């Protein structure tokens, strides 16, 4: 059995875990991220998490980083959550701790590969992974490999435009998918239309209210799911994937999300072959970052 260490440097939490080459998780732990501690603090916390597991030395270490990564130079470009990560050589620093080969990618690419190797995308060839959470991100697997694009920016489905005159997005453009369907977009729109304080509402509340007959919640969700369906139909027409895997907090809504989403997406995409594309929930849950990181190293045969 090969033993791999996966490290998930997220904006709000750090997670570490050991897994074998088939993605069987042998140990897993996490703790909150302290953004003010920067990369040095995060490394120390991550080292403590991993060493407390008492596992043998790993064969290689994978890193899922919650921010943009220069994949060819294997460096973090920056973090949206705190200072100190600009051009930080995280791979080198991790290699100095464990003295093993280290591979890093951004969290969306790692999650896509994790679901492809060990989760909902097993036995598929082409996969689109979309995480619907605080933001909306994505990762693309083509012919079994991460497709990064020319500038490492592929998969940014959250900022594809689904309505040219839509609401303003955090990126400064109008009508991005993220401005309709991220968790905060859903809760904010509902709070505004139901005249509630926005800090009192979560996307989970909106799904619960819609299920119990609240018409405003129903309409807000219909618009969010419609936007997501448009984006997935466009992506499906472009990529012709075998499967679309939806992760992130909002994907926990289950049938209330997946049934209408699937209908809308299939009604809007080109008739064939998109009819056969399955939209399914992610399977790896909280361990997706760690197992995605393990997939980065185990799938390269290190
Ligand atoms: Zn945007």
Short mmCIF file of N, CA, C and O in Angstrom, two decimals, residues 86-190:
data_model
loop_
_atom_site.label_atom_id
_atom_site.label_comp_id
_atom_site.label_asym_id
_atom_site.label_seq_id
_atom_site.Cartn_x
_atom_site.Cartn_y
_atom_site.Cartn_z
N UNK A 86 1.75 35.99 -1.42
CA UNK A 86 2.13 36.41 -2.77
C UNK A 86 3.43 35.72 -3.18
O UNK A 86 4.47 35.92 -2.54
N UNK A 87 3.36 34.93 -4.25
CA UNK A 87 4.52 34.21 -4.79
C UNK A 87 5.21 33.34 -3.74
O UNK A 87 6.42 33.11 -3.78
N UNK A 88 4.44 32.83 -2.79
CA UNK A 88 5.03 32.04 -1.69
C UNK A 88 5.39 30.63 -2.19
O UNK A 88 4.56 29.95 -2.81
N UNK A 89 6.62 30.17 -1.88
CA UNK A 89 7.05 28.83 -2.34
C UNK A 89 6.56 27.72 -1.42
O UNK A 89 7.36 27.04 -0.75
N UNK A 90 5.24 27.52 -1.37
CA UNK A 90 4.65 26.56 -0.43
C UNK A 90 5.17 25.14 -0.67
O UNK A 90 5.45 24.40 0.28
N UNK A 91 5.34 24.78 -1.94
CA UNK A 91 5.81 23.43 -2.26
C UNK A 91 7.20 23.20 -1.67
O UNK A 91 7.47 22.15 -1.06
N UNK A 92 8.09 24.17 -1.83
CA UNK A 92 9.45 24.02 -1.28
C UNK A 92 9.41 23.91 0.24
O UNK A 92 10.13 23.11 0.83
N UNK A 93 8.58 24.74 0.88
CA UNK A 93 8.52 24.72 2.35
C UNK A 93 7.97 23.38 2.86
O UNK A 93 8.44 22.84 3.86
N UNK A 94 6.98 22.85 2.18
CA UNK A 94 6.41 21.55 2.57
C UNK A 94 7.44 20.45 2.33
O UNK A 94 7.59 19.53 3.15
N UNK A 95 8.18 20.53 1.25
CA UNK A 95 9.22 19.53 0.95
C UNK A 95 10.31 19.56 2.02
O UNK A 95 10.89 18.52 2.36
N UNK A 96 10.59 20.74 2.58
CA UNK A 96 11.61 20.84 3.65
C UNK A 96 11.16 20.14 4.93
O UNK A 96 11.97 19.70 5.72
N UNK A 97 9.84 20.06 5.13
CA UNK A 97 9.33 19.39 6.33
C UNK A 97 9.31 17.87 6.15
O UNK A 97 9.77 17.13 7.01
N UNK A 98 8.79 17.41 5.01
CA UNK A 98 8.57 15.95 4.85
C UNK A 98 9.63 15.25 3.98
O UNK A 98 9.63 14.04 3.90
N UNK A 99 10.46 16.04 3.29
CA UNK A 99 11.53 15.46 2.45
C UNK A 99 10.98 14.44 1.46
O UNK A 99 11.54 13.34 1.31
N UNK A 100 9.88 14.78 0.85
CA UNK A 100 9.25 13.91 -0.14
C UNK A 100 8.83 14.77 -1.34
O UNK A 100 8.72 15.99 -1.22
N UNK A 101 8.55 14.14 -2.49
CA UNK A 101 8.02 14.92 -3.62
C UNK A 101 6.69 15.58 -3.23
O UNK A 101 5.90 14.98 -2.50
N UNK A 102 6.50 16.81 -3.70
CA UNK A 102 5.29 17.58 -3.37
C UNK A 102 4.70 18.14 -4.66
O UNK A 102 5.44 18.64 -5.51
N UNK A 103 3.38 18.04 -4.80
CA UNK A 103 2.69 18.61 -5.96
C UNK A 103 1.53 19.46 -5.44
O UNK A 103 0.86 19.07 -4.49
N UNK A 104 1.33 20.62 -6.07
CA UNK A 104 0.26 21.54 -5.61
C UNK A 104 -0.61 21.95 -6.79
O UNK A 104 -0.15 22.08 -7.93
N UNK A 105 -1.89 22.19 -6.50
CA UNK A 105 -2.77 22.85 -7.47
C UNK A 105 -3.81 23.65 -6.70
O UNK A 105 -3.88 23.55 -5.46
N UNK A 106 -4.59 24.47 -7.41
CA UNK A 106 -5.62 25.23 -6.70
C UNK A 106 -6.74 24.29 -6.25
O UNK A 106 -6.86 23.16 -6.71
N UNK A 107 -7.56 24.77 -5.33
CA UNK A 107 -8.55 23.89 -4.70
C UNK A 107 -9.60 23.35 -5.68
O UNK A 107 -10.02 22.19 -5.55
N UNK A 108 -9.98 24.14 -6.66
CA UNK A 108 -11.01 23.66 -7.60
C UNK A 108 -10.45 22.54 -8.48
O UNK A 108 -11.13 21.53 -8.71
N UNK A 109 -9.22 22.71 -8.96
CA UNK A 109 -8.61 21.65 -9.78
C UNK A 109 -8.39 20.39 -8.95
O UNK A 109 -8.63 19.27 -9.41
N UNK A 110 -7.91 20.58 -7.71
CA UNK A 110 -7.66 19.41 -6.85
C UNK A 110 -8.98 18.69 -6.56
O UNK A 110 -9.05 17.45 -6.63
N UNK A 111 -10.04 19.45 -6.27
CA UNK A 111 -11.34 18.83 -5.97
C UNK A 111 -11.87 18.08 -7.19
O UNK A 111 -12.41 16.98 -7.07
N UNK A 112 -11.71 18.69 -8.37
CA UNK A 112 -12.17 18.03 -9.60
C UNK A 112 -11.44 16.69 -9.76
O UNK A 112 -12.07 15.67 -10.06
N UNK A 113 -10.13 16.71 -9.57
CA UNK A 113 -9.36 15.47 -9.74
C UNK A 113 -9.70 14.47 -8.64
O UNK A 113 -9.76 13.26 -8.89
N UNK A 114 -9.95 14.96 -7.41
CA UNK A 114 -10.35 14.08 -6.31
C UNK A 114 -11.65 13.36 -6.62
O UNK A 114 -11.76 12.15 -6.47
N UNK A 115 -12.66 14.10 -7.09
CA UNK A 115 -13.94 13.47 -7.43
C UNK A 115 -13.77 12.53 -8.63
O UNK A 115 -14.43 11.49 -8.72
N UNK A 116 -12.88 12.90 -9.54
CA UNK A 116 -12.64 12.08 -10.73
C UNK A 116 -11.98 10.75 -10.35
O UNK A 116 -12.36 9.69 -10.86
N UNK A 117 -11.00 10.81 -9.46
CA UNK A 117 -10.25 9.59 -9.10
C UNK A 117 -10.99 8.76 -8.05
O UNK A 117 -11.00 7.53 -8.13
N UNK A 118 -11.57 9.43 -7.05
CA UNK A 118 -12.04 8.70 -5.87
C UNK A 118 -13.53 8.89 -5.57
O UNK A 118 -14.05 8.27 -4.65
N UNK A 119 -14.21 9.78 -6.27
CA UNK A 119 -15.57 10.14 -5.86
C UNK A 119 -16.60 9.90 -6.95
O UNK A 119 -16.61 8.86 -7.61
N UNK A 120 -17.47 10.90 -7.17
CA UNK A 120 -18.61 10.75 -8.07
C UNK A 120 -18.22 10.56 -9.53
O UNK A 120 -19.05 10.14 -10.33
N UNK A 121 -16.97 10.88 -9.88
CA UNK A 121 -16.56 10.78 -11.28
C UNK A 121 -15.72 9.57 -11.61
O UNK A 121 -15.12 9.51 -12.69
N UNK A 122 -15.69 8.60 -10.69
CA UNK A 122 -14.91 7.38 -10.97
C UNK A 122 -15.41 6.72 -12.27
O UNK A 122 -16.60 6.71 -12.55
N UNK A 123 -14.50 6.16 -13.03
CA UNK A 123 -14.82 5.44 -14.26
C UNK A 123 -15.33 6.34 -15.38
O UNK A 123 -15.93 5.87 -16.34
N UNK A 124 -15.16 7.66 -15.25
CA UNK A 124 -15.53 8.57 -16.34
C UNK A 124 -14.25 9.05 -17.02
O UNK A 124 -13.14 8.79 -16.53
N UNK A 125 -14.41 9.75 -18.13
CA UNK A 125 -13.23 10.25 -18.84
C UNK A 125 -13.15 11.78 -18.78
O UNK A 125 -12.11 12.36 -18.56
N UNK A 126 -14.32 12.42 -18.97
CA UNK A 126 -14.36 13.89 -18.99
C UNK A 126 -15.35 14.37 -17.94
O UNK A 126 -16.50 13.94 -17.92
N UNK A 127 -14.88 15.26 -17.09
CA UNK A 127 -15.69 15.67 -15.94
C UNK A 127 -15.61 17.18 -15.75
O UNK A 127 -14.55 17.79 -15.89
N UNK A 128 -16.75 17.77 -15.44
CA UNK A 128 -16.78 19.17 -15.01
C UNK A 128 -17.18 19.18 -13.55
O UNK A 128 -18.21 18.61 -13.18
N UNK A 129 -16.34 19.79 -12.71
CA UNK A 129 -16.65 19.92 -11.29
C UNK A 129 -17.01 21.38 -11.01
O UNK A 129 -16.30 22.29 -11.46
N UNK A 130 -18.11 21.59 -10.30
CA UNK A 130 -18.52 22.95 -9.96
C UNK A 130 -18.79 23.00 -8.47
O UNK A 130 -19.56 22.19 -7.94
N UNK A 131 -18.14 23.93 -7.78
CA UNK A 131 -18.41 24.09 -6.36
C UNK A 131 -19.28 25.33 -6.14
O UNK A 131 -18.96 26.41 -6.64
N UNK A 132 -20.41 25.13 -5.49
CA UNK A 132 -21.35 26.23 -5.24
C UNK A 132 -21.35 26.47 -3.74
O UNK A 132 -21.89 25.68 -2.96
N UNK A 133 -20.69 27.55 -3.35
CA UNK A 133 -20.47 27.79 -1.93
C UNK A 133 -20.47 29.30 -1.72
O UNK A 133 -21.31 29.99 -2.27
N UNK A 134 -19.51 29.83 -0.95
CA UNK A 134 -19.39 31.28 -0.79
C UNK A 134 -19.18 31.93 -2.15
O UNK A 134 -19.68 33.01 -2.44
N UNK A 135 -18.42 31.27 -2.99
CA UNK A 135 -18.27 31.66 -4.39
C UNK A 135 -18.64 30.46 -5.25
O UNK A 135 -19.08 29.43 -4.74
N UNK A 136 -18.47 30.61 -6.56
CA UNK A 136 -18.70 29.47 -7.46
C UNK A 136 -17.44 29.27 -8.29
O UNK A 136 -17.00 30.19 -8.98
N UNK A 137 -16.85 28.10 -8.17
CA UNK A 137 -15.63 27.80 -8.92
C UNK A 137 -15.79 26.49 -9.66
O UNK A 137 -16.78 25.78 -9.49
N UNK A 138 -14.80 26.16 -10.45
CA UNK A 138 -14.92 24.92 -11.20
C UNK A 138 -13.58 24.37 -11.60
O UNK A 138 -12.56 25.06 -11.57
N UNK A 139 -13.59 23.09 -11.93
CA UNK A 139 -12.40 22.42 -12.43
C UNK A 139 -12.81 21.50 -13.57
O UNK A 139 -13.91 20.95 -13.56
N UNK A 140 -11.94 21.37 -14.55
CA UNK A 140 -12.25 20.60 -15.74
C UNK A 140 -11.24 19.47 -15.89
O UNK A 140 -10.04 19.70 -15.85
N UNK A 141 -11.76 18.25 -16.03
CA UNK A 141 -10.90 17.09 -16.32
C UNK A 141 -11.22 16.63 -17.74
O UNK A 141 -12.36 16.28 -18.04
N UNK A 142 -10.23 16.67 -18.60
CA UNK A 142 -10.41 16.21 -19.98
C UNK A 142 -9.49 15.03 -20.23
O UNK A 142 -8.28 15.12 -19.94
N UNK A 143 -10.05 13.94 -20.73
CA UNK A 143 -9.26 12.73 -20.98
C UNK A 143 -8.42 12.34 -19.77
O UNK A 143 -7.26 11.94 -19.90
N UNK A 144 -9.02 12.49 -18.58
CA UNK A 144 -8.36 12.03 -17.37
C UNK A 144 -7.34 12.98 -16.78
O UNK A 144 -6.69 12.66 -15.79
N UNK A 145 -7.17 14.17 -17.38
CA UNK A 145 -6.18 15.10 -16.84
C UNK A 145 -6.80 16.46 -16.58
O UNK A 145 -7.73 16.87 -17.28
N UNK A 146 -6.26 17.17 -15.59
CA UNK A 146 -6.74 18.53 -15.31
C UNK A 146 -6.46 19.40 -16.53
O UNK A 146 -5.33 19.43 -17.04
N UNK A 147 -7.49 20.11 -17.00
CA UNK A 147 -7.28 21.10 -18.07
C UNK A 147 -7.13 22.47 -17.40
O UNK A 147 -8.07 22.96 -16.77
N UNK A 148 -5.93 23.06 -17.51
CA UNK A 148 -5.65 24.32 -16.80
C UNK A 148 -5.80 25.55 -17.68
O UNK A 148 -5.87 26.66 -17.18
N UNK A 149 -5.81 25.38 -18.98
CA UNK A 149 -5.85 26.54 -19.87
C UNK A 149 -4.46 27.12 -20.05
O UNK A 149 -3.49 26.64 -19.47
N UNK A 150 -4.37 28.18 -20.84
CA UNK A 150 -3.05 28.78 -21.14
C UNK A 150 -2.50 29.59 -20.00
O UNK A 150 -1.30 29.82 -19.91
N UNK A 151 -3.38 30.10 -19.12
CA UNK A 151 -2.93 30.96 -18.03
C UNK A 151 -3.31 30.40 -16.67
O UNK A 151 -3.32 31.12 -15.67
N UNK A 152 -3.67 29.12 -16.64
CA UNK A 152 -4.06 28.50 -15.36
C UNK A 152 -5.41 28.97 -14.87
O UNK A 152 -5.71 28.85 -13.69
N UNK A 153 -6.22 29.51 -15.76
CA UNK A 153 -7.47 30.15 -15.32
C UNK A 153 -8.71 29.42 -15.83
O UNK A 153 -9.80 29.97 -15.79
N UNK A 154 -8.57 28.20 -16.30
CA UNK A 154 -9.75 27.49 -16.80
C UNK A 154 -10.70 27.18 -15.65
O UNK A 154 -10.31 27.22 -14.48
N UNK A 155 -11.93 26.88 -15.98
CA UNK A 155 -12.89 26.44 -14.96
C UNK A 155 -13.59 27.56 -14.21
O UNK A 155 -14.37 27.29 -13.30
N UNK A 156 -13.34 28.82 -14.59
CA UNK A 156 -13.95 29.94 -13.84
C UNK A 156 -15.42 30.12 -14.22
O UNK A 156 -15.86 31.19 -14.65
N UNK A 157 -16.19 29.08 -13.99
CA UNK A 157 -17.59 29.10 -14.42
C UNK A 157 -18.42 30.11 -13.62
O UNK A 157 -19.43 30.61 -14.10
N UNK A 158 -17.95 30.46 -12.41
CA UNK A 158 -18.68 31.43 -11.59
C UNK A 158 -18.77 32.80 -12.23
O UNK A 158 -19.68 33.57 -11.94
N UNK A 159 -17.83 33.11 -13.11
CA UNK A 159 -17.83 34.43 -13.74
C UNK A 159 -18.19 34.35 -15.23
O UNK A 159 -17.87 35.26 -15.99
N UNK A 160 -18.85 33.27 -15.61
CA UNK A 160 -19.48 33.27 -16.94
C UNK A 160 -20.79 34.03 -16.79
O UNK A 160 -21.46 33.98 -15.76
N UNK A 161 -21.15 34.79 -17.83
CA UNK A 161 -22.32 35.67 -17.78
C UNK A 161 -23.57 34.86 -18.14
O UNK A 161 -23.61 34.24 -19.21
N UNK A 162 -24.55 34.89 -17.27
CA UNK A 162 -25.79 34.17 -17.57
C UNK A 162 -26.94 35.14 -17.85
O UNK A 162 -28.00 34.72 -18.32
N UNK A 163 -26.76 36.44 -17.58
CA UNK A 163 -27.75 37.46 -17.94
C UNK A 163 -27.01 38.79 -18.03
O UNK A 163 -26.49 39.27 -17.01
N UNK A 164 -26.95 39.35 -19.24
CA UNK A 164 -26.08 40.52 -19.47
C UNK A 164 -26.46 41.70 -18.59
O UNK A 164 -25.62 42.53 -18.26
N UNK A 165 -27.73 41.81 -18.20
CA UNK A 165 -28.16 42.94 -17.36
C UNK A 165 -28.42 42.49 -15.92
O UNK A 165 -29.17 43.11 -15.18
N UNK A 166 -27.78 41.39 -15.53
CA UNK A 166 -28.02 40.82 -14.21
C UNK A 166 -27.37 41.61 -13.09
O UNK A 166 -26.80 42.68 -13.32
N UNK A 167 -27.44 41.11 -11.85
CA UNK A 167 -26.89 41.82 -10.71
C UNK A 167 -25.37 41.94 -10.77
O UNK A 167 -24.70 41.17 -11.45
N UNK A 168 -24.85 42.93 -10.05
CA UNK A 168 -23.42 43.20 -10.01
C UNK A 168 -22.71 42.08 -9.24
O UNK A 168 -23.16 41.66 -8.18
N UNK A 169 -21.60 41.63 -9.79
CA UNK A 169 -20.81 40.56 -9.17
C UNK A 169 -19.62 41.18 -8.43
O UNK A 169 -19.21 42.30 -8.72
N UNK A 170 -19.04 40.43 -7.50
CA UNK A 170 -17.86 40.91 -6.76
C UNK A 170 -16.70 41.21 -7.71
O UNK A 170 -15.82 42.00 -7.38
N UNK A 171 -16.69 40.59 -8.88
CA UNK A 171 -15.60 40.81 -9.84
C UNK A 171 -15.76 42.12 -10.60
O UNK A 171 -14.88 42.51 -11.36
N UNK A 172 -16.89 42.80 -10.42
CA UNK A 172 -17.10 44.08 -11.08
C UNK A 172 -17.97 44.00 -12.33
O UNK A 172 -18.36 45.02 -12.88
N UNK A 173 -18.25 42.78 -12.80
CA UNK A 173 -19.09 42.64 -14.00
C UNK A 173 -20.54 42.34 -13.58
O UNK A 173 -20.81 42.06 -12.42
N UNK A 174 -21.42 42.43 -14.55
CA UNK A 174 -22.84 42.17 -14.27
C UNK A 174 -23.27 40.82 -14.80
O UNK A 174 -22.88 40.42 -15.88
N UNK A 175 -24.14 40.17 -14.01
CA UNK A 175 -24.80 38.98 -14.52
C UNK A 175 -23.99 37.70 -14.47
O UNK A 175 -24.34 36.71 -15.12
N UNK A 176 -22.90 37.70 -13.69
CA UNK A 176 -22.13 36.46 -13.53
C UNK A 176 -22.99 35.43 -12.80
O UNK A 176 -23.82 35.77 -11.96
N UNK A 177 -22.72 34.16 -13.08
CA UNK A 177 -23.40 33.08 -12.37
C UNK A 177 -23.31 33.27 -10.85
O UNK A 177 -24.29 33.09 -10.13
N UNK A 178 -22.11 33.64 -10.38
CA UNK A 178 -21.88 33.78 -8.93
C UNK A 178 -22.80 34.82 -8.29
O UNK A 178 -23.19 34.69 -7.13
N UNK A 179 -23.16 35.85 -9.07
CA UNK A 179 -24.02 36.90 -8.52
C UNK A 179 -25.47 36.43 -8.37
O UNK A 179 -26.28 37.09 -7.73
N UNK A 180 -25.81 35.30 -8.97
CA UNK A 180 -27.16 34.73 -8.85
C UNK A 180 -27.22 33.55 -7.86
O UNK A 180 -28.21 33.38 -7.17
N UNK A 181 -26.18 32.72 -7.89
CA UNK A 181 -26.38 31.38 -7.33
C UNK A 181 -25.39 30.98 -6.23
O UNK A 181 -25.48 29.87 -5.71
N UNK A 182 -24.45 31.86 -5.85
CA UNK A 182 -23.60 31.49 -4.71
C UNK A 182 -24.45 31.52 -3.44
O UNK A 182 -25.54 32.11 -3.43
N UNK A 183 -23.97 30.89 -2.39
CA UNK A 183 -24.71 30.90 -1.12
C UNK A 183 -25.06 32.32 -0.68
O UNK A 183 -26.24 32.63 -0.43
N UNK A 184 -24.07 33.24 -0.61
CA UNK A 184 -24.38 34.61 -0.20
C UNK A 184 -25.33 35.32 -1.17
O UNK A 184 -26.17 36.12 -0.74
N UNK A 185 -25.25 35.04 -2.48
CA UNK A 185 -26.16 35.69 -3.44
C UNK A 185 -27.60 35.24 -3.16
O UNK A 185 -28.53 36.05 -3.17
N UNK A 186 -27.78 33.95 -2.89
CA UNK A 186 -29.13 33.43 -2.61
C UNK A 186 -29.68 34.05 -1.32
O UNK A 186 -30.81 34.56 -1.28
N UNK A 187 -28.86 34.06 -0.26
CA UNK A 187 -29.37 34.58 1.02
C UNK A 187 -29.59 36.09 0.97
O UNK A 187 -30.58 36.61 1.49
N UNK A 188 -28.70 36.80 0.26
CA UNK A 188 -28.82 38.26 0.17
C UNK A 188 -30.07 38.64 -0.62
O UNK A 188 -30.82 39.54 -0.23
N UNK A 189 -30.31 37.97 -1.74
CA UNK A 189 -31.47 38.30 -2.57
C UNK A 189 -32.77 38.02 -1.80
O UNK A 189 -33.71 38.82 -1.82
N UNK A 190 -32.78 36.88 -1.11
CA UNK A 190 -33.97 36.54 -0.34
C UNK A 190 -34.21 37.58 0.76
O UNK A 190 -35.35 38.06 0.94
#
